[in-house]
JSON list of C-alpha atoms in Angstrom, two decimals:
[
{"chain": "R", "resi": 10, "resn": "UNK", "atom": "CA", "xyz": [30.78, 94.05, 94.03]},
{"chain": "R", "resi": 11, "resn": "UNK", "atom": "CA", "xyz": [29.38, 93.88, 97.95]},
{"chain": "R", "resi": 12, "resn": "UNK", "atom": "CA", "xyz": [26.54, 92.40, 99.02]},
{"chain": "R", "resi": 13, "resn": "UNK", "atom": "CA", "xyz": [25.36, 95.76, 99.99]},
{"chain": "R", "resi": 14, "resn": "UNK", "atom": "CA", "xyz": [26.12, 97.29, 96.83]},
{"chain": "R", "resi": 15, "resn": "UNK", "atom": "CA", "xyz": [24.59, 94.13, 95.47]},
{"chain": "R", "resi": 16, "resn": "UNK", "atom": "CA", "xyz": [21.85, 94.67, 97.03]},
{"chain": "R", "resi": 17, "resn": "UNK", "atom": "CA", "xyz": [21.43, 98.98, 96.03]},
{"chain": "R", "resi": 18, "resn": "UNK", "atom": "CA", "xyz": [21.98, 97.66, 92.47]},
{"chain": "R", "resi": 19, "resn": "UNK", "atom": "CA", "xyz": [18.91, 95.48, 92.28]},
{"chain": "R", "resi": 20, "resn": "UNK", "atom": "CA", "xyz": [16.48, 97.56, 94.80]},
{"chain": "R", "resi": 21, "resn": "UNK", "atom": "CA", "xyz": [17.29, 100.38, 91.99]},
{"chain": "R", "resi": 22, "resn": "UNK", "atom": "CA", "xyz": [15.73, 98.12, 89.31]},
{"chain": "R", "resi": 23, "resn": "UNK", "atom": "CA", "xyz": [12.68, 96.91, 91.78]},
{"chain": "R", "resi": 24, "resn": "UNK", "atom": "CA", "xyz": [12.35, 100.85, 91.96]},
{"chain": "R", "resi": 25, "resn": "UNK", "atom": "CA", "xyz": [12.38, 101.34, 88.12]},
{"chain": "R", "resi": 26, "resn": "UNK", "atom": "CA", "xyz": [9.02, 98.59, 88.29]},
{"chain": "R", "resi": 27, "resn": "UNK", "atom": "CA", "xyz": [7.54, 100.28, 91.17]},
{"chain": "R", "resi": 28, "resn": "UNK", "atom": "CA", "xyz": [7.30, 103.42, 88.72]},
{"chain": "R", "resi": 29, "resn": "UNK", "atom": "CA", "xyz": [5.72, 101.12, 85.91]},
{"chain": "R", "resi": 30, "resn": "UNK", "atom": "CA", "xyz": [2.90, 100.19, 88.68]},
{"chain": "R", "resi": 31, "resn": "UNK", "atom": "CA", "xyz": [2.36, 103.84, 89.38]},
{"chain": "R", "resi": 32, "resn": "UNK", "atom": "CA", "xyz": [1.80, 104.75, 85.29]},
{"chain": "R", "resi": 33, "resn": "UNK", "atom": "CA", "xyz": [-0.52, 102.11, 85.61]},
{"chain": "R", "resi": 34, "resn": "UNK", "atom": "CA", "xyz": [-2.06, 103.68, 89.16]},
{"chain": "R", "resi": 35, "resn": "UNK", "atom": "CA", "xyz": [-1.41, 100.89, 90.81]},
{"chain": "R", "resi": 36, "resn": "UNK", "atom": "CA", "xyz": [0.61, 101.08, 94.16]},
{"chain": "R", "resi": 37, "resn": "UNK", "atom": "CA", "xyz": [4.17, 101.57, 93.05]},
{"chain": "R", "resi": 38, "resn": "UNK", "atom": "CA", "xyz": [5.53, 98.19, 94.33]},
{"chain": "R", "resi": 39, "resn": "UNK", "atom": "CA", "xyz": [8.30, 96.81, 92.40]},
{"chain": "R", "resi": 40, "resn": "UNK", "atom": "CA", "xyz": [10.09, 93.06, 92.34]},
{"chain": "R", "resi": 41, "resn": "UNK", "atom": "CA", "xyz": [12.89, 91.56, 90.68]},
{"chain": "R", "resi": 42, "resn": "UNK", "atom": "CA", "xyz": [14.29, 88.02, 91.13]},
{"chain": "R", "resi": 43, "resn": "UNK", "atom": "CA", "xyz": [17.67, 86.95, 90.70]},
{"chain": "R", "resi": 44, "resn": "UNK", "atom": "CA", "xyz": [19.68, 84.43, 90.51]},
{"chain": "R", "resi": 45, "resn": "UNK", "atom": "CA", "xyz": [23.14, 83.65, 89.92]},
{"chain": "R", "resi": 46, "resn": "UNK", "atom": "CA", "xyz": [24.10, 87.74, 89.65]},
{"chain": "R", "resi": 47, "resn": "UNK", "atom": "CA", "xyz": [21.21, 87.36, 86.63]},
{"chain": "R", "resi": 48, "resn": "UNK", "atom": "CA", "xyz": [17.54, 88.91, 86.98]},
{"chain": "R", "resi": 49, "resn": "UNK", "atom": "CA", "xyz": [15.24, 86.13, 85.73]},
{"chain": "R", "resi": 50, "resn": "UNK", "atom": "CA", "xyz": [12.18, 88.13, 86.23]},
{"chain": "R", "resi": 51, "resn": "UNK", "atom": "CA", "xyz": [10.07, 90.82, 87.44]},
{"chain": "R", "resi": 52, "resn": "UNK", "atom": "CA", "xyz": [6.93, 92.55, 88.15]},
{"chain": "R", "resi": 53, "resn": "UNK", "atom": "CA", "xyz": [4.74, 95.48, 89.57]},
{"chain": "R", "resi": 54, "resn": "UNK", "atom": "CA", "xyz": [1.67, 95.63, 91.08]},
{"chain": "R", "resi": 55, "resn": "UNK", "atom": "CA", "xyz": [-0.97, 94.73, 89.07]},
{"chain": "R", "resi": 56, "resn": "UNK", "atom": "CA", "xyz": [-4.11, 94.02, 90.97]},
{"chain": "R", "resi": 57, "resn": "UNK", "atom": "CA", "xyz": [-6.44, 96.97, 89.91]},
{"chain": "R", "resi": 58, "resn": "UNK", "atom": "CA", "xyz": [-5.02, 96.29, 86.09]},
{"chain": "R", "resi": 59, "resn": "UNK", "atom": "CA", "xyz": [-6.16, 92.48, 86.59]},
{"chain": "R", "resi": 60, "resn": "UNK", "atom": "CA", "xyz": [-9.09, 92.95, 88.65]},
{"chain": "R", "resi": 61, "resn": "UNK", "atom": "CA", "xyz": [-6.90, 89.93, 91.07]},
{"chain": "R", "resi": 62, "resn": "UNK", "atom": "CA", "xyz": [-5.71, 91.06, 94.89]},
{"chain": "R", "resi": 63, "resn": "UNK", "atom": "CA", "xyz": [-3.59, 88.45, 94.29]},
{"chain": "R", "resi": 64, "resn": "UNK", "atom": "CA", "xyz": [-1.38, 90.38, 91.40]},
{"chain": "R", "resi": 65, "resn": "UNK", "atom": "CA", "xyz": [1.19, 91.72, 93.77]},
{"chain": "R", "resi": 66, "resn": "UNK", "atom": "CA", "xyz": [4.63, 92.43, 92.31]},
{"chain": "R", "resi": 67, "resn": "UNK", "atom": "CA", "xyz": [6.12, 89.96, 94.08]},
{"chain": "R", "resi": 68, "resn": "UNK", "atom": "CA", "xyz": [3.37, 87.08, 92.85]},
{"chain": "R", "resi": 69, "resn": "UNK", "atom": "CA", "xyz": [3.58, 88.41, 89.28]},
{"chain": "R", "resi": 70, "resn": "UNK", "atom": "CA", "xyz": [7.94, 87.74, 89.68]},
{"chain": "R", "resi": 71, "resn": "UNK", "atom": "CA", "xyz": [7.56, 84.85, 91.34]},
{"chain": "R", "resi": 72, "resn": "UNK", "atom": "CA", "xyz": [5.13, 83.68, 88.73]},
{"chain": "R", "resi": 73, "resn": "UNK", "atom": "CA", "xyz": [7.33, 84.68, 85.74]},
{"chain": "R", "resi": 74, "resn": "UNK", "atom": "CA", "xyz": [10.13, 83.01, 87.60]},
{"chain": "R", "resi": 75, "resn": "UNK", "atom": "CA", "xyz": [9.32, 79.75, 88.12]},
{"chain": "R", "resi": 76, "resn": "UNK", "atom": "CA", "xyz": [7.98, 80.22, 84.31]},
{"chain": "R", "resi": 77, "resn": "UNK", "atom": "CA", "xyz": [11.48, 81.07, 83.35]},
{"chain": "R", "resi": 78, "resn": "UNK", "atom": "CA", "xyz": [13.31, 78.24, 85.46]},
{"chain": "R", "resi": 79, "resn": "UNK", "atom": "CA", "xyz": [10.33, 75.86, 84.99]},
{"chain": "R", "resi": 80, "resn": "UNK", "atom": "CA", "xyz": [10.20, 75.24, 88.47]},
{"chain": "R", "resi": 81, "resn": "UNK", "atom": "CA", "xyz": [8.15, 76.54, 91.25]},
{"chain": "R", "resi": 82, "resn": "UNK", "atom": "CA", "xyz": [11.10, 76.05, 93.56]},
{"chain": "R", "resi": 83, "resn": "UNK", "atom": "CA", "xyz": [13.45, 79.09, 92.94]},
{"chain": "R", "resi": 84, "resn": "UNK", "atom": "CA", "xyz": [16.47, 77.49, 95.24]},
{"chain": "R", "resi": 85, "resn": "UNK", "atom": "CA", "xyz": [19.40, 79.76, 95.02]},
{"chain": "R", "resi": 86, "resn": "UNK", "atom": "CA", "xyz": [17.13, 82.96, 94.04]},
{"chain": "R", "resi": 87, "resn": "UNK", "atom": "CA", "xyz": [16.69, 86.33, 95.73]},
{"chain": "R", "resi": 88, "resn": "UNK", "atom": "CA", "xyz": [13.78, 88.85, 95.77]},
{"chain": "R", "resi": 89, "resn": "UNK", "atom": "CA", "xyz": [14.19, 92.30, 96.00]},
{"chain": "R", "resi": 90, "resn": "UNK", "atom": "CA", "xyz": [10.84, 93.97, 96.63]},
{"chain": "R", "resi": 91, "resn": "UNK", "atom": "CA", "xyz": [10.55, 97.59, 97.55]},
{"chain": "R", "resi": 92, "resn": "UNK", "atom": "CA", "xyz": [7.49, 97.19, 99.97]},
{"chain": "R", "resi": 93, "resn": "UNK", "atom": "CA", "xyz": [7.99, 94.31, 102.61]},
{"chain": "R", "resi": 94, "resn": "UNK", "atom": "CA", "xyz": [5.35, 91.09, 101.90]},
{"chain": "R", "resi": 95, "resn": "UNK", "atom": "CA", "xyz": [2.42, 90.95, 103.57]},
{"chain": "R", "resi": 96, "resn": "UNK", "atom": "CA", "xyz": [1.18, 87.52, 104.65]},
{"chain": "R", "resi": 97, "resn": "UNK", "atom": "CA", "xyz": [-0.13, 86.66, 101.69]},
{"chain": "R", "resi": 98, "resn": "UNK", "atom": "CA", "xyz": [2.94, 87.18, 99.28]},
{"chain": "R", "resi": 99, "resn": "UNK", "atom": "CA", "xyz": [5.54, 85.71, 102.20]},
{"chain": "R", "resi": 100, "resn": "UNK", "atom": "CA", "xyz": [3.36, 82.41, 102.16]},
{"chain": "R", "resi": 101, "resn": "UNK", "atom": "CA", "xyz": [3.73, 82.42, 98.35]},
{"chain": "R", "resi": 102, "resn": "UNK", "atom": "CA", "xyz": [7.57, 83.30, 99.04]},
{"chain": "R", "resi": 103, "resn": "UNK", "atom": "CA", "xyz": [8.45, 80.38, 101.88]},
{"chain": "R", "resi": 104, "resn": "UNK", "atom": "CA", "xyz": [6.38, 77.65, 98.89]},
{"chain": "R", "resi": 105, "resn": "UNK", "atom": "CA", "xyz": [8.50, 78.93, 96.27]},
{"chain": "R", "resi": 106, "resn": "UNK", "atom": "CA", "xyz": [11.67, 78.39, 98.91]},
{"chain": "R", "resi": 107, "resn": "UNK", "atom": "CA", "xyz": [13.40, 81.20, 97.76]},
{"chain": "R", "resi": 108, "resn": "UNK", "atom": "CA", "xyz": [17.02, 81.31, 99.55]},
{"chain": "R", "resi": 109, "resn": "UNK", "atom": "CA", "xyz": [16.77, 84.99, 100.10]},
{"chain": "R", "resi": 110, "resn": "UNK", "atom": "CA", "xyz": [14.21, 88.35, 100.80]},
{"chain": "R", "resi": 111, "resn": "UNK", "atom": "CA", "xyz": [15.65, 91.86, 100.33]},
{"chain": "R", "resi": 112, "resn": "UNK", "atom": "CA", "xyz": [12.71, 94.73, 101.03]},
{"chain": "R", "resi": 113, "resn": "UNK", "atom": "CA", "xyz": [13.00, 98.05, 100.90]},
{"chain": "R", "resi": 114, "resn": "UNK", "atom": "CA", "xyz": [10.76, 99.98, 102.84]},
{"chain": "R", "resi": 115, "resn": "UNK", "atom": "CA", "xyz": [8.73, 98.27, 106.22]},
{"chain": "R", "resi": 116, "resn": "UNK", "atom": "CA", "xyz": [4.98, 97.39, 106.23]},
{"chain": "R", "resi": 117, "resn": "UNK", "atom": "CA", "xyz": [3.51, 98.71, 109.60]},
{"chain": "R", "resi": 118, "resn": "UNK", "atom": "CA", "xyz": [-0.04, 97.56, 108.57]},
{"chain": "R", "resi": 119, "resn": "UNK", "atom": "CA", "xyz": [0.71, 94.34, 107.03]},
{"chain": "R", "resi": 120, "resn": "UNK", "atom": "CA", "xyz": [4.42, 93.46, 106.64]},
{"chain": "R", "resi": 121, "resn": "UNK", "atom": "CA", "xyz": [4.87, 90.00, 107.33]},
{"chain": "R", "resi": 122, "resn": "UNK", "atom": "CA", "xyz": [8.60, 89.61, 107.45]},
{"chain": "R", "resi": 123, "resn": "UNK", "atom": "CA", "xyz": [9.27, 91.26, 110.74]},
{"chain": "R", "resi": 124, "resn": "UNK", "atom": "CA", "xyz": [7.08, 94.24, 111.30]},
{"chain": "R", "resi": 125, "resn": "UNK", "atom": "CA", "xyz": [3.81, 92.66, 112.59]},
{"chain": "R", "resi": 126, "resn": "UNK", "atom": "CA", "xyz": [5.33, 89.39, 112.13]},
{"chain": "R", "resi": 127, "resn": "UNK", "atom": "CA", "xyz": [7.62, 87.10, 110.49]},
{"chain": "R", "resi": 128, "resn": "UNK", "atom": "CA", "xyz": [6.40, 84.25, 108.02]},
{"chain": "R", "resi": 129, "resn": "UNK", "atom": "CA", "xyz": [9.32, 84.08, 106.01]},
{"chain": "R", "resi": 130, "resn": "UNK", "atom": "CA", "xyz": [11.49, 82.88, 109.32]},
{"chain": "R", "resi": 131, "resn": "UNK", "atom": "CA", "xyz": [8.95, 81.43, 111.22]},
{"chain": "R", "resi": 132, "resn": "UNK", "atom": "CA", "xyz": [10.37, 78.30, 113.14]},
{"chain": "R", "resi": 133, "resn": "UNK", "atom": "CA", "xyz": [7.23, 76.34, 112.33]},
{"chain": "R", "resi": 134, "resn": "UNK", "atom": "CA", "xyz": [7.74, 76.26, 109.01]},
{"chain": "R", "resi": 135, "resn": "UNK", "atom": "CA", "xyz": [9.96, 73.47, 106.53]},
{"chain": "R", "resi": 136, "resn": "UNK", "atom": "CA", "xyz": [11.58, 76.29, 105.51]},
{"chain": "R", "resi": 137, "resn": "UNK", "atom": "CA", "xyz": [13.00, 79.57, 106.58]},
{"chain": "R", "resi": 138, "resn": "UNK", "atom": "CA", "xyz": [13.84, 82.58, 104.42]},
{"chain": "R", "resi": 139, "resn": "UNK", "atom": "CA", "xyz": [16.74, 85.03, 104.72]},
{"chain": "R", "resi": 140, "resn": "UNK", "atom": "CA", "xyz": [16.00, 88.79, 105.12]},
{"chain": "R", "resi": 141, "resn": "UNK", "atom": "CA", "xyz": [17.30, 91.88, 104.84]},
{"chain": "R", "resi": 142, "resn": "UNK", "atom": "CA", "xyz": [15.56, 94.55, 105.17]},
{"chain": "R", "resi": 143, "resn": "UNK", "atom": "CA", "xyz": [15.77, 98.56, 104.82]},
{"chain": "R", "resi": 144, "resn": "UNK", "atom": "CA", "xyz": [17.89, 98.54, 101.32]},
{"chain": "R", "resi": 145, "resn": "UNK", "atom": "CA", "xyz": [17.16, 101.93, 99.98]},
{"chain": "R", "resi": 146, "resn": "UNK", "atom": "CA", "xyz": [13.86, 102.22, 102.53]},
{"chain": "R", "resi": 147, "resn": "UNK", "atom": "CA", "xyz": [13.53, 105.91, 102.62]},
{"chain": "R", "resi": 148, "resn": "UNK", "atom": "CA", "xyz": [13.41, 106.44, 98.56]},
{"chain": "R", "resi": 149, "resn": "UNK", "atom": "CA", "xyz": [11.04, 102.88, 98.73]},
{"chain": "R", "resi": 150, "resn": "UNK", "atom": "CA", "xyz": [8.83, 104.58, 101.15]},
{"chain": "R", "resi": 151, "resn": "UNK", "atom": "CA", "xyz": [8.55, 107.84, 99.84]},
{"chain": "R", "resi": 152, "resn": "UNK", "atom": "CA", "xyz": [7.95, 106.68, 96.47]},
{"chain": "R", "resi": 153, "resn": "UNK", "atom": "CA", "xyz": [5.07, 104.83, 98.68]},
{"chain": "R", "resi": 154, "resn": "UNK", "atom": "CA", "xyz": [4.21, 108.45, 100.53]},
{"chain": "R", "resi": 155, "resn": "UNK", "atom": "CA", "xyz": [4.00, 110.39, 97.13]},
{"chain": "R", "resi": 156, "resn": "UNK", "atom": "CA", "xyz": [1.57, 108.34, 95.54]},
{"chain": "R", "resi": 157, "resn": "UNK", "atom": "CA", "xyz": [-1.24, 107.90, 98.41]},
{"chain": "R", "resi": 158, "resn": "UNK", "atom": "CA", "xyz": [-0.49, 112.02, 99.37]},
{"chain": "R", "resi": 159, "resn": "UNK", "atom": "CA", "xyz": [-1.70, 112.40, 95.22]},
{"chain": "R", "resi": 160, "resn": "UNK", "atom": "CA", "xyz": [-4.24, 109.78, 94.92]},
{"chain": "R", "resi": 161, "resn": "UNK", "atom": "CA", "xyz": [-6.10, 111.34, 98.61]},
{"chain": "R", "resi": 162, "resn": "UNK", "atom": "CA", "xyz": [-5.52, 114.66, 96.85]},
{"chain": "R", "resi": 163, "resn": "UNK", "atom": "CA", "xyz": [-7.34, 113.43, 93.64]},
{"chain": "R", "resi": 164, "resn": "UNK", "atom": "CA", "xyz": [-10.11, 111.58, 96.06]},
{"chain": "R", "resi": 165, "resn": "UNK", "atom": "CA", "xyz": [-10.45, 115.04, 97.33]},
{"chain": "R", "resi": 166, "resn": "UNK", "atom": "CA", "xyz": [-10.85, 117.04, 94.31]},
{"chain": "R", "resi": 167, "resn": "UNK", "atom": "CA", "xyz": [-13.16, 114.85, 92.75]},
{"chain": "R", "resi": 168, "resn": "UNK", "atom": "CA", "xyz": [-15.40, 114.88, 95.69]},
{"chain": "R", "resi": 169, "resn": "UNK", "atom": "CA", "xyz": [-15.41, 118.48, 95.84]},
{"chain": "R", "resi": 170, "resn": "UNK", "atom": "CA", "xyz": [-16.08, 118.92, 92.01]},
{"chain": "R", "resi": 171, "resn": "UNK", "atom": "CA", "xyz": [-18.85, 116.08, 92.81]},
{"chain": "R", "resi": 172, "resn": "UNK", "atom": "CA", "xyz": [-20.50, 118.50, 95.21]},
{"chain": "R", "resi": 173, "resn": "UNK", "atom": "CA", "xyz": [-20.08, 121.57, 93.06]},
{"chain": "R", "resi": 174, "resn": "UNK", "atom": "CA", "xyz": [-22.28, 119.90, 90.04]},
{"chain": "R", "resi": 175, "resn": "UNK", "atom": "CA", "xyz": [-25.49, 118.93, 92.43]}
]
């Protein structure tokens, strides 16, 4: 198989965790990690669920990862994450020294591997991250689009029924 087909292959898994974070009403962000053409792990957001802004899907794979390889150093792995990091997650991904980064759709408010800045190849750095980005984007993104049109749709209903009963 390509790289690129590769590459469809897996985002379509990080998509099928991105739904599990949205039955949970979470934001659906999905991650898988692979390595060696194998997934080792994966996870969804998670940080209403565990009352922890840190519970991003791709902390909760990288967590189960190193778990699974019992190392924190995943050399030789890939992430595929349907939102691009934000800083947060990309300093977690550049410690773990993960070879690769494939994201789906971009971050304008907080994406930290290229849109309003680039951790995971900063120069600076002891280590520097291959990315990818755009692999499936416009499904990633709408999935993204779908779920805060609802939940502001919900926000609004409520309000109004909150109005209605005083």
């Amino acid at each position: 198989m390509s790289e690129v087909k590769d590459d469809e292959y897996w985002m379509q898994l990080a998509l099928k965790y991105a739904d599990k974070a949205e039955a949970e009403n979470e934001i659906p962000v999905g991650a898988v990690v692979v390595k060696e053409g194998e997934m080792i792990a994966a996870g969804w957001n998670r940080s209403i669920t565990c009352h922890d802004a840190s519970a991003h899907a791709e902390m909760v794979a990288i967590r189960e990862a190193g778990k699974v390889i019992e190392n924190y150093r995943l050399i030789d792995c890939t992430l595929y994450v349907t939102l691009e990091p934000c800083p947060m997650c990309a300093g977690l991904l550049v410690h773990s020294r993960l070879k690769r980064v494939v994201f789906g759709a971009p971050d304008a408010k907080t994406g930290a591997a290229g849109s309003i800045m680039n951790l995971l190849q900063h120069e600076k750095l002891n280590h520097q991250i291959e990315v990818t980005s755009g692999v499936l984007a416009e499904v990633c993104g709408n999935k993204l689009s779908a779920f805060f049109k609802r939940r502001r749709k919900e926000i609004k209903a409520a309000k109004k029924l909150k109005q209605g009963s005083t």
